[in-house]
Coordinates of C-alpha atoms in Angstrom, one line a residue:
Chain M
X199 CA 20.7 -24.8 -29.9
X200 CA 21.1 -22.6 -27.2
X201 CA 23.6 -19.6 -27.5
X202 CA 24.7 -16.3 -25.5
X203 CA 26.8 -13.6 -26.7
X204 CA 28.6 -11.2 -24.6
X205 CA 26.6 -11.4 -21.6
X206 CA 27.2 -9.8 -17.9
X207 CA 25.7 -9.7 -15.0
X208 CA 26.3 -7.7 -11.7
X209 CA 24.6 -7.7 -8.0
X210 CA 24.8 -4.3 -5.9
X211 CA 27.7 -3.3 -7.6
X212 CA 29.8 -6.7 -8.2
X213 CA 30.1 -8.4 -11.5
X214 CA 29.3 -12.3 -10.8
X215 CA 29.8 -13.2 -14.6
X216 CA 31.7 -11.4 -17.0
X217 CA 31.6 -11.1 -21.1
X218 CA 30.4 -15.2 -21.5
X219 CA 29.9 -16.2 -24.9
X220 CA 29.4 -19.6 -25.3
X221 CA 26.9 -22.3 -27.8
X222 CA 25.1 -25.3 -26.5
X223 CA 24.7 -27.7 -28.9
X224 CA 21.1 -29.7 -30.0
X225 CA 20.9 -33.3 -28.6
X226 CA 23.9 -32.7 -26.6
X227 CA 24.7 -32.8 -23.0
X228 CA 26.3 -29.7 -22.6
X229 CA 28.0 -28.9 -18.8
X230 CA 29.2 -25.9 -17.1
X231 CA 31.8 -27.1 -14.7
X232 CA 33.3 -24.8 -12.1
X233 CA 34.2 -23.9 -8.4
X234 CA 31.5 -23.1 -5.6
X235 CA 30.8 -19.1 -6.2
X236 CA 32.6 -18.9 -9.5
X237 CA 29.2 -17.8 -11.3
X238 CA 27.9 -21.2 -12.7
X239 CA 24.2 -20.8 -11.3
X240 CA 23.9 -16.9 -11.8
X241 CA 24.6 -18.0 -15.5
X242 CA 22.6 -20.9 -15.8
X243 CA 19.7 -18.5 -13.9
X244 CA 20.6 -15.8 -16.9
X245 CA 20.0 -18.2 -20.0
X246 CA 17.1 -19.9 -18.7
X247 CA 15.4 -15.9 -17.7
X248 CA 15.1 -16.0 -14.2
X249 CA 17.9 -13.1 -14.2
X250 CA 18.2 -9.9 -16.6
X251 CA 21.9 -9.8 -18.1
X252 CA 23.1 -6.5 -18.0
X253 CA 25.0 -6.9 -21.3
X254 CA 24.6 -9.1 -23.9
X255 CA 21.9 -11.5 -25.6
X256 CA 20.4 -15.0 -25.3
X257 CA 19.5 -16.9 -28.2
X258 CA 17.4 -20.3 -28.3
X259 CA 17.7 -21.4 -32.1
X260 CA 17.6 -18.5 -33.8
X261 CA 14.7 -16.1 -31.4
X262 CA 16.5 -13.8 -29.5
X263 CA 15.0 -14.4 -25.9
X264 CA 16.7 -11.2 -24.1
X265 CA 14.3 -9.2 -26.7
X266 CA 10.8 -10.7 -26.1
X267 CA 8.5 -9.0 -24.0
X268 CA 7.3 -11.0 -20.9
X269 CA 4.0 -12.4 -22.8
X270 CA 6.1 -13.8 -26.0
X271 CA 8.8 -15.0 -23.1
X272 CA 6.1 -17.3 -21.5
X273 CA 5.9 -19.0 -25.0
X274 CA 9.5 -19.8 -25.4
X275 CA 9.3 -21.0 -21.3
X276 CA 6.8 -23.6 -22.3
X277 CA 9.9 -25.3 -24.5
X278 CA 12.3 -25.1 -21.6
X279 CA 12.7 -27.3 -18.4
X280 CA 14.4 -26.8 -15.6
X281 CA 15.6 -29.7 -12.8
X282 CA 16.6 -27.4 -9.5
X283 CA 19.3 -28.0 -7.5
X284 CA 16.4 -28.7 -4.1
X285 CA 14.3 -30.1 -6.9
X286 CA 11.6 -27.0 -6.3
X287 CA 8.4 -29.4 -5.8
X288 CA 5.2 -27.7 -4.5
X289 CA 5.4 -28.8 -1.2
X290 CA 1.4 -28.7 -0.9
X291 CA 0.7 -31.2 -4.1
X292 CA 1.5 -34.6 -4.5
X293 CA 4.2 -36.4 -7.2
X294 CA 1.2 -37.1 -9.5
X295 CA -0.3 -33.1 -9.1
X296 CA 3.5 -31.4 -9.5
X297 CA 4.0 -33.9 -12.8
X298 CA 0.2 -32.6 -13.9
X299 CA 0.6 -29.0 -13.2
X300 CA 2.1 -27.8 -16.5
X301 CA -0.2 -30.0 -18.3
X302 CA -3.6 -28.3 -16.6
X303 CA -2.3 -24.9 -17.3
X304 CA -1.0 -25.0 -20.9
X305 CA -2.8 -28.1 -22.7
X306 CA -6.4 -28.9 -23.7
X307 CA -5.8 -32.6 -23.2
X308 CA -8.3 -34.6 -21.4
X309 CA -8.5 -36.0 -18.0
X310 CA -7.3 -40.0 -19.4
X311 CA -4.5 -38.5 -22.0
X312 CA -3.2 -36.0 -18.6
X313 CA -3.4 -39.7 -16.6
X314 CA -1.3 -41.2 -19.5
X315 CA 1.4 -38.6 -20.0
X316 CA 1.7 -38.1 -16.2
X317 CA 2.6 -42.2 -15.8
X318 CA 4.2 -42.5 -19.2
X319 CA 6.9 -39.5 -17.6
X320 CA 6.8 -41.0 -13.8
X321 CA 7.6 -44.9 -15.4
X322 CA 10.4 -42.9 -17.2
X323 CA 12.3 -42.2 -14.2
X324 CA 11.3 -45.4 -11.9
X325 CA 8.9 -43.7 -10.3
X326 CA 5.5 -45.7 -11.2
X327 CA 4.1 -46.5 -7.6
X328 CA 4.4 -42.6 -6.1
X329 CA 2.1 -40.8 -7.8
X330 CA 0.3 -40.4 -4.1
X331 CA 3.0 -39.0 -2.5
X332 CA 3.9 -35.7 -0.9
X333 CA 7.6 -33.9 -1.4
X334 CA 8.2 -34.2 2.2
X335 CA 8.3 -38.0 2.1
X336 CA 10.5 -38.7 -0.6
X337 CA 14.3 -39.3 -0.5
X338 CA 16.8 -36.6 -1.9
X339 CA 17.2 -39.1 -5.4
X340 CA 13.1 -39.2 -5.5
X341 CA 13.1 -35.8 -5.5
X342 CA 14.7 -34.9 -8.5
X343 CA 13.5 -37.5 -10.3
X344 CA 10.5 -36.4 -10.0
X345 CA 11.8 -32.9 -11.0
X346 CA 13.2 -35.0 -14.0
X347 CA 9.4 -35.9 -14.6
X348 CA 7.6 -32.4 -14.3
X349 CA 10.5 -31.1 -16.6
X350 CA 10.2 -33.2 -19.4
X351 CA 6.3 -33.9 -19.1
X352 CA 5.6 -30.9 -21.7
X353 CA 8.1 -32.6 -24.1
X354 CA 10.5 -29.4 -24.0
X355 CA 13.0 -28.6 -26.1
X356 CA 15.3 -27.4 -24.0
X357 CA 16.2 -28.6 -20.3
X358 CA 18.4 -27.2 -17.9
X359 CA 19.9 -29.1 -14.4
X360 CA 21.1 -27.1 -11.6
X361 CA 23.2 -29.4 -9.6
X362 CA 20.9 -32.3 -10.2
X363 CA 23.4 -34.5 -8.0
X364 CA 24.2 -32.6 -5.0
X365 CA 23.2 -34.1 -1.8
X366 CA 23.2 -37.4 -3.8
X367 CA 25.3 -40.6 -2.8
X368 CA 27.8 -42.0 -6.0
X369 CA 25.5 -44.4 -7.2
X370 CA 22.1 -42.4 -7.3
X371 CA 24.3 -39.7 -8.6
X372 CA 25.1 -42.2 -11.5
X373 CA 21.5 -42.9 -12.5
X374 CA 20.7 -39.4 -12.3
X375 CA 23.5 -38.5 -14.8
X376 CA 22.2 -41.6 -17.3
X377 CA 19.0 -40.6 -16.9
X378 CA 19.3 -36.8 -18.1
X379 CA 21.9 -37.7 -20.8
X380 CA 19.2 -40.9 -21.6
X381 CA 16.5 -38.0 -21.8
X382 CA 18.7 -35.7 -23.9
X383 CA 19.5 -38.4 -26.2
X384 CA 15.9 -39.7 -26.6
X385 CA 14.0 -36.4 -27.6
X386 CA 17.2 -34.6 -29.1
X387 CA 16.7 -31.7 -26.4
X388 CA 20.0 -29.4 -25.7
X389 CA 20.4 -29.9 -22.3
X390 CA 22.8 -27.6 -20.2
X391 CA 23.5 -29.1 -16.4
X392 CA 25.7 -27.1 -13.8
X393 CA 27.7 -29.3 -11.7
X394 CA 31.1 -29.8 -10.1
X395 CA 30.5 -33.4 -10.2
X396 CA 33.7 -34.7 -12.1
X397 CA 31.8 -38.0 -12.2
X398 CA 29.1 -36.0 -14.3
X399 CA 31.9 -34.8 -16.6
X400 CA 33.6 -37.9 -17.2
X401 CA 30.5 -39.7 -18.0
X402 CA 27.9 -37.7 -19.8
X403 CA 30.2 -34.2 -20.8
X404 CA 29.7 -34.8 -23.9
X405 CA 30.6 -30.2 -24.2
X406 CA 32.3 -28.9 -21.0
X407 CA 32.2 -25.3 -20.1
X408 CA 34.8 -23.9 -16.8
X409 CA 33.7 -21.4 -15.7
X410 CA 36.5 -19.6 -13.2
X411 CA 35.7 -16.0 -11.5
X412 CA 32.5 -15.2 -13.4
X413 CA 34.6 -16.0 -17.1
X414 CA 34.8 -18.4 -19.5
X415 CA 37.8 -20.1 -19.0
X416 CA 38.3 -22.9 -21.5
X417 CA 35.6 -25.5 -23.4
X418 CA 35.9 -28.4 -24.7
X419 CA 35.2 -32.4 -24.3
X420 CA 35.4 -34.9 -21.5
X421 CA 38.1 -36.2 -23.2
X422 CA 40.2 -32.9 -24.0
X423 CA 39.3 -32.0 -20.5
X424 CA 42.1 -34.7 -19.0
X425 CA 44.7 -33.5 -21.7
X426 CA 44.2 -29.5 -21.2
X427 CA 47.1 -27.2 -20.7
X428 CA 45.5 -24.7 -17.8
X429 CA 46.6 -24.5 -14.5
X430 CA 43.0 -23.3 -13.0
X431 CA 41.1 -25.8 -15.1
X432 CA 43.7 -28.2 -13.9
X433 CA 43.3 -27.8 -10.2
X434 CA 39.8 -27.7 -10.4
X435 CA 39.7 -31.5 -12.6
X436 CA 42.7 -32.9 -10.0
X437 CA 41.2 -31.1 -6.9
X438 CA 41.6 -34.5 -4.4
X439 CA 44.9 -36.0 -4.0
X440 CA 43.6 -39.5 -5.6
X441 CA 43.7 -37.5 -9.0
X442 CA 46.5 -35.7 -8.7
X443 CA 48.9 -38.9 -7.8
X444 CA 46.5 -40.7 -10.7
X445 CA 47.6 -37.8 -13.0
X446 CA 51.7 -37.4 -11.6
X447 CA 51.5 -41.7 -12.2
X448 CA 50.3 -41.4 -15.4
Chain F
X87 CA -0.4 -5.8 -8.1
X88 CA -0.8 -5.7 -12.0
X89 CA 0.6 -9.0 -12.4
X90 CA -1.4 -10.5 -9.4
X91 CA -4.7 -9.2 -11.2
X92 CA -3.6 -10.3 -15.0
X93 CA -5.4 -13.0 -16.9
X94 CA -5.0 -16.6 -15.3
X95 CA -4.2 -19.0 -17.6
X96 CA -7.0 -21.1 -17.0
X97 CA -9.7 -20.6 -14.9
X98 CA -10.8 -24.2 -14.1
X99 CA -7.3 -24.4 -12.0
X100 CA -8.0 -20.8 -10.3
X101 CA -11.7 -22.2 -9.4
X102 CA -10.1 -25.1 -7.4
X103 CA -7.5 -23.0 -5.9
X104 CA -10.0 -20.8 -4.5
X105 CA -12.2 -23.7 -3.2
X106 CA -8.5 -25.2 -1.4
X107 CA -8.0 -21.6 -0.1
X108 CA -11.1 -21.1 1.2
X109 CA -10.9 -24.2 3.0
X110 CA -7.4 -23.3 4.1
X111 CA -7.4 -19.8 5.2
X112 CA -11.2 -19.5 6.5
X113 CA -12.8 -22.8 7.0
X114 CA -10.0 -23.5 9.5
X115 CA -9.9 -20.2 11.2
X116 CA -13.7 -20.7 12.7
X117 CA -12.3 -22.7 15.4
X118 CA -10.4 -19.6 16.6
X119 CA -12.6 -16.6 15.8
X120 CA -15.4 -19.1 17.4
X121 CA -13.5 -19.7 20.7
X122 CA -12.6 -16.1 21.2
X123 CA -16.2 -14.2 20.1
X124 CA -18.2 -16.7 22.7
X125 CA -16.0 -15.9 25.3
X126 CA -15.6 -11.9 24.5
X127 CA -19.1 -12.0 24.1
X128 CA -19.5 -13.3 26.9
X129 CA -17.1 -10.5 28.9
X130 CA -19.0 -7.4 27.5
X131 CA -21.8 -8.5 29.1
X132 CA -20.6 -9.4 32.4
X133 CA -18.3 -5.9 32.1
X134 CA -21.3 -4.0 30.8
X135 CA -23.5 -5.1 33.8
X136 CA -21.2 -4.4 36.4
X137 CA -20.6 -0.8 34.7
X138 CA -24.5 -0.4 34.6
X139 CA -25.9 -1.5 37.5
X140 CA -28.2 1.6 38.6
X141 CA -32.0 1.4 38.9
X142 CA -32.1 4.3 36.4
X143 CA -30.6 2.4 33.4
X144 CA -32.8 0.0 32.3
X145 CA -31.1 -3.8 32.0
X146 CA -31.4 -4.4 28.7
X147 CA -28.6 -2.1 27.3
X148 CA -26.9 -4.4 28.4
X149 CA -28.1 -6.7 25.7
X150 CA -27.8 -3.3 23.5
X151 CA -24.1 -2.7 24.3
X152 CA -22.7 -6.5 23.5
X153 CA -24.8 -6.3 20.4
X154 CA -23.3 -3.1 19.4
X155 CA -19.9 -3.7 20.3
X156 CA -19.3 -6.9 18.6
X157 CA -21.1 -5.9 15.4
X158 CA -19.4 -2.5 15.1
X159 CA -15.7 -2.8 16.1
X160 CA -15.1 -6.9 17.7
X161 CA -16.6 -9.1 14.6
X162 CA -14.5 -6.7 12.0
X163 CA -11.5 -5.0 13.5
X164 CA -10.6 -7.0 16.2
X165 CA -11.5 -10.5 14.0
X166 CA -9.3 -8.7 11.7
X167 CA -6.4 -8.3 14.1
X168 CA -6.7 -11.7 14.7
X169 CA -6.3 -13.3 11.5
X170 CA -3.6 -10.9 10.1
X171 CA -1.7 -12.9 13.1
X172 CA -2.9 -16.1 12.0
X173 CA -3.5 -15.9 8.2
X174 CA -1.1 -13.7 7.5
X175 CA 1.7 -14.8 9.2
X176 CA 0.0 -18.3 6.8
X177 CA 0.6 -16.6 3.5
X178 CA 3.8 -15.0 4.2
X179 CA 5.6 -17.7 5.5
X180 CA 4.3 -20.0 3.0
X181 CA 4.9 -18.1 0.2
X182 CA 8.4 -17.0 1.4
X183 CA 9.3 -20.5 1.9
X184 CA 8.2 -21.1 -1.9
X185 CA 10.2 -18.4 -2.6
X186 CA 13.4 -19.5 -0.5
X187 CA 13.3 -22.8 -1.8
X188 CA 13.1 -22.0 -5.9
X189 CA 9.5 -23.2 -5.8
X190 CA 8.3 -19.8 -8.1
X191 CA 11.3 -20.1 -9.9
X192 CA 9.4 -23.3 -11.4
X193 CA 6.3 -21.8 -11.8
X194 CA 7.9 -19.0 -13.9
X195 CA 10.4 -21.5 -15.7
X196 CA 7.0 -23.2 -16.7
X197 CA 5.9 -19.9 -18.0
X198 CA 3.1 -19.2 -15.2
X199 CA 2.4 -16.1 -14.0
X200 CA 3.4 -17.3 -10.5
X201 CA 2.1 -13.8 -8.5
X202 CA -1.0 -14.7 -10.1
X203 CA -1.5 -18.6 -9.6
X204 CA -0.1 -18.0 -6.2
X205 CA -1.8 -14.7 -5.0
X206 CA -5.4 -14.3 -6.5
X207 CA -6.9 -17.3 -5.0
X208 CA -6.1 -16.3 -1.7
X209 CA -7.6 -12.9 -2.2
X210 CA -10.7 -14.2 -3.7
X211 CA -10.9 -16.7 -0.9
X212 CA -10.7 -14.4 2.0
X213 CA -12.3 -11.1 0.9
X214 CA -15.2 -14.1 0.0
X215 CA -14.9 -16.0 3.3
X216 CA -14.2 -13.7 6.0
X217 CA -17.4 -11.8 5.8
X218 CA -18.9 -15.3 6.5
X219 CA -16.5 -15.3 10.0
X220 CA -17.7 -11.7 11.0
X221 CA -21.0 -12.8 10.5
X222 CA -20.3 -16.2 12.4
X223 CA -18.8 -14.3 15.4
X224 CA -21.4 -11.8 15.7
X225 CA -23.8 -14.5 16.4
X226 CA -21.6 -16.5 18.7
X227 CA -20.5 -13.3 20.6
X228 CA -24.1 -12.5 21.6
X229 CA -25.2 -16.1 22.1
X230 CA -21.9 -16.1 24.9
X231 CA -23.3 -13.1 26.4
X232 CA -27.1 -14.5 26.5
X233 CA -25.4 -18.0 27.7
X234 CA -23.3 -15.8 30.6
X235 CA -27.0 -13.6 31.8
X236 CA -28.7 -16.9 31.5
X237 CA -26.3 -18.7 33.6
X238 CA -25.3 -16.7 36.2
X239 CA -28.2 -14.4 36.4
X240 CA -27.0 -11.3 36.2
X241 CA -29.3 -10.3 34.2
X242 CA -32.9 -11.9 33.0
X243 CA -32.6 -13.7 29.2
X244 CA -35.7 -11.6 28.1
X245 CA -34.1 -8.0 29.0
X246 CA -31.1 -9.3 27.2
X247 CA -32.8 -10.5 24.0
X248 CA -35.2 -7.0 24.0
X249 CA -31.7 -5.2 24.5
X250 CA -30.5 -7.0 21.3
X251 CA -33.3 -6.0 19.4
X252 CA -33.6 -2.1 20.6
X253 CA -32.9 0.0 17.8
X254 CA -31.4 -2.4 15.7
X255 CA -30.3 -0.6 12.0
X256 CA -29.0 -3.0 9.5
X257 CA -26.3 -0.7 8.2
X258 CA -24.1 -1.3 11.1
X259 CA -24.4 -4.9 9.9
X260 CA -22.8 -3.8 6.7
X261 CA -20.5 -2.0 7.8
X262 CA -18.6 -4.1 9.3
X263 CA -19.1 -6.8 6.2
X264 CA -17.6 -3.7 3.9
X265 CA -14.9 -3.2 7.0
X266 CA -13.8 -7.2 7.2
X267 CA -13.8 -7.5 3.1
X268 CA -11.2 -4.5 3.0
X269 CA -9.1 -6.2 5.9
X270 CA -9.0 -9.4 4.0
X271 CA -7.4 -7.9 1.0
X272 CA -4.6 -5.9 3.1
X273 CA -3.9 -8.9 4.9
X274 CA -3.8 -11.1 2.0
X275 CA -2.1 -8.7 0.4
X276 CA 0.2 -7.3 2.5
X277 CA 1.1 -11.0 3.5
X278 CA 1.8 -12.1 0.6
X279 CA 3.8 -9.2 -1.0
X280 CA 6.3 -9.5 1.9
X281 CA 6.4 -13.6 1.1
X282 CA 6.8 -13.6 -2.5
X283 CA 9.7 -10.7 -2.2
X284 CA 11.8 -12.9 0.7
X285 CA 15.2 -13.4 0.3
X286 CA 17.7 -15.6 1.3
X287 CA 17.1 -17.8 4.5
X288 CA 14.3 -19.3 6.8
X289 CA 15.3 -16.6 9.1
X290 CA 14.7 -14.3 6.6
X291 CA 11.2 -16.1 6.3
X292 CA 10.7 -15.6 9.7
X293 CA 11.3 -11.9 9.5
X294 CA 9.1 -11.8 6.5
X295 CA 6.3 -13.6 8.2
X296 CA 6.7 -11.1 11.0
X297 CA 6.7 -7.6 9.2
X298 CA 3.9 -8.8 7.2
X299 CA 1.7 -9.1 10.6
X300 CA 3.0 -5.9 11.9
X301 CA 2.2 -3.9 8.6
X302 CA -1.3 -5.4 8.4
X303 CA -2.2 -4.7 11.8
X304 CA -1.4 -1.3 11.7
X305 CA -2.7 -0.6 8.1
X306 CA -5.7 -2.6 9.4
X307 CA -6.5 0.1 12.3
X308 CA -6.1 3.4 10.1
X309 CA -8.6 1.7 7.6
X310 CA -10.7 1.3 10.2
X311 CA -10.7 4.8 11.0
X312 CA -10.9 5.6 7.5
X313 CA -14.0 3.3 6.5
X314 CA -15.8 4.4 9.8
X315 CA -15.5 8.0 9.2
X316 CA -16.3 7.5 5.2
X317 CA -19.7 5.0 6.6
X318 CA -21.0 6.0 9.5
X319 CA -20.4 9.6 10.0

């Protein structure tokens, strides 16, 4: 479980999210949905620590993160993995290296039981025959499937997705989305992914968070999501005029 | 600083990343330094004759002159200069494009010290390697200047080896080792400080890349006043 309470956080003056309190549930795939600029990243940045909140606390199961120092922080890092929107691949190593890293920085295991996990978590996301490849040559889906890879190769406990479909076509999108949620599902993680994919919503949301002008606007399920009675929430799920005639017809 | 210098988390990786830094940032800046020292050599001596030509100065300080002049200030300073245009416009562009593009956001989400994993090597590597280069373009200075009497005969080979070896004092020699080991860690540094703390956009990359050459040149030539008036005076 992952769960913040009260936090804020400003840049040079102007408060990007505001007083969020919100709980992720284990073995769920838990979404933050909102418009471009409403504050979805910043936040997403803020629970996993790569921002300070100003106010408020973080709290993944019951340790509360925003207290640790930066040593005992690096401990509860080594549970958490993170898919970035770019997919954030050292450029210089190859699939198989940027899979390895975490593995020849924070385990003891040997050369053959690094080989293993490495093609155990590249075989997991359909990616068995890359291992020799740089970042450069691999398509936008490749990419964060091997992000997917590096992010789960330390078995973490908790995994967050920035935008893991932008730049993506529909149907890679798709196998993204099944992937994570497969993942999530698999090693009961709590997984937390940022999108404004509706697709993503619809099929994997299984908690849905709207975030609109750096608040919490309204949570719920994929299901509630269709049936909720708020205007901004509303324009944001029946943004394209496909929806909104589907919604006025229904 | 602090964070650069803290514990790595294992050393076996740092070794490696030393050895591909050496290999990055010095092994392939011997081409350059190379090219430039045979033919600067090569120039002092052709200058220094021309300025010298009097039957009262004897030829070989000719030989003297290149010899002091590219162990003293050329194969440190100006070898300096050099690579804080070509490895440290390297390192801060590299690491600023890391930065741009969330690459040490994942090093940290993975709980590395990413200052560390990202800037130590390099320092090791260069204030390591580029001794090696001032050495390298010492020797292939004077052999340009012994190739340029030789061949055009301004001068006879002999003077110009017996003006290499008059008064020769192996301090100067270390002097300018001590002088291109301090360079190497304000360009590494200085590089790398304005990469890892780049902002926004490849033009800001850009920008970074370029400040970080200015700053090191500049902060390169008052430490060479500095270390010249702590060593030799």
């Amino acid at each position: 479980m992952i769960k913040c309470e009260h936090i804020s956080k400003s840049f040079e003056g102007r408060r990007v999210i505001e007083d969020i309190s919100i709980e992720f549930e284990t073995g769920k795939t838990n979404l933050i949905i909102g418009r471009s600029g409403s504050g979805k990243t910043v936040l997403l940045k803020t629970l996993v620590g790569l921002h300070t909140p100003d106010e408020g606390d973080i709290f993944f199961d019951d340790v509360c993160y925003t207290s640790l120092s930066f040593n005992d922080r690096k401990r509860v890092r080594k549970d958490i993995g993170m898919i970035f929107q770019g997919g954030a691949l050292i450029d210089s190593s190859t699939v198989y290296e940027n899979v390895r890293l975490p593995l020849d920085l924070f385990t003891d295991d040997s050369e053959a039981q690094k080989r293993e996990r490495v093609d155990y978590c590249l075989s997991r996301v359909n990616l068995s025959d890359a291992h020799h490849l740089y970042p450069s040559e691999l398509s936008g889906g490749m990419i964060k499937r091997v992000a997917i890879a590096r992010a789960i190769v330390m078995n973490p406990r908790y995994l967050f997705c920035d935008e893991p479909n932008s730049g993506l076509d529909p149907q890679t999108s798709i196998v993204i989305d099944n992937l994570i949620h497969g993942i999530t599902k698999e090693y009961g993680i709590t997984t937390i992914i940022n999108t404004h994919d509706m697709n993503s919503v619809m099929e994997i949301g299984e908690k849905v968070v709207y975030i609109y002008q750096g608040k919490k606007w309204w949570e719920g399920t994929n299901e509630e999501i269709l049936h909720a009675d708020n205007p901004e929430l509303n324009d944001f799920v029946f943004a394209s005029a496909m929806a909104k005639r589907a919604r006025r017809g229904k | 600083m602090g964070k650069v210098f803290s514990r790595p988390e294992k050393m076996g990786i740092y070794r490696r990343r030393v050895i591909f830094e050496i290999e990055a940032l010095g092994l392939n800046s011997i081409g350059l330094t190379a090219i430039i020292s045979v033919f600067i050599g090569a120039a002092i001596t052709l200058q220094m004759s021309i300025s010298l030509e009097s039957p009262f100065i004897p030829q070989y300080l000719i030989g003297y002159a290149t010899r002091e002049t590219m162990t003293l200030e050329f194969s440190s300073t100006v070898v300096a200069l050099i690579l804080a245009g070509k490895v440290g416009s390297n390192i801060a562009s590299e690491i600023g494009t890391m930065r741009i593009t969330e690459q040490i956001d994942a090093l940290e989400i993975m709980g590395v010290n990413s200052a560390s994993y990202l800037i130590l090597p390099k320092i090791i590597a260069t204030v390591f390697f580029f001794p090696f280069l001032t050495l390298l373009t010492i020797m292939i200075g004077i052999i340009g200047g012994y190739t340029i009497a030789w061949t055009t005969g301004i001068m006879s080979p002999d003077d110009y080896i017996e003006g290499l070896l008059y008064d020769f004092v192996l301090w100067e020699v270390i002097y300018s080792l001590i002088k291109i080991a301090v360079f190497a860690f304000i360009i590494t540094s200085i590089s790398a400080f304005y990469g890892y703390y780049a902002k926004g956009s490849s033009l800001e990359v850009g920008r970074a890349s370029t400040r970080a050459v200015v700053v090191s040149s500049i902060t390169i030539l008052i430490f060479n006043l500095i270390l010249t008036q702590l060593l030799l005076t």
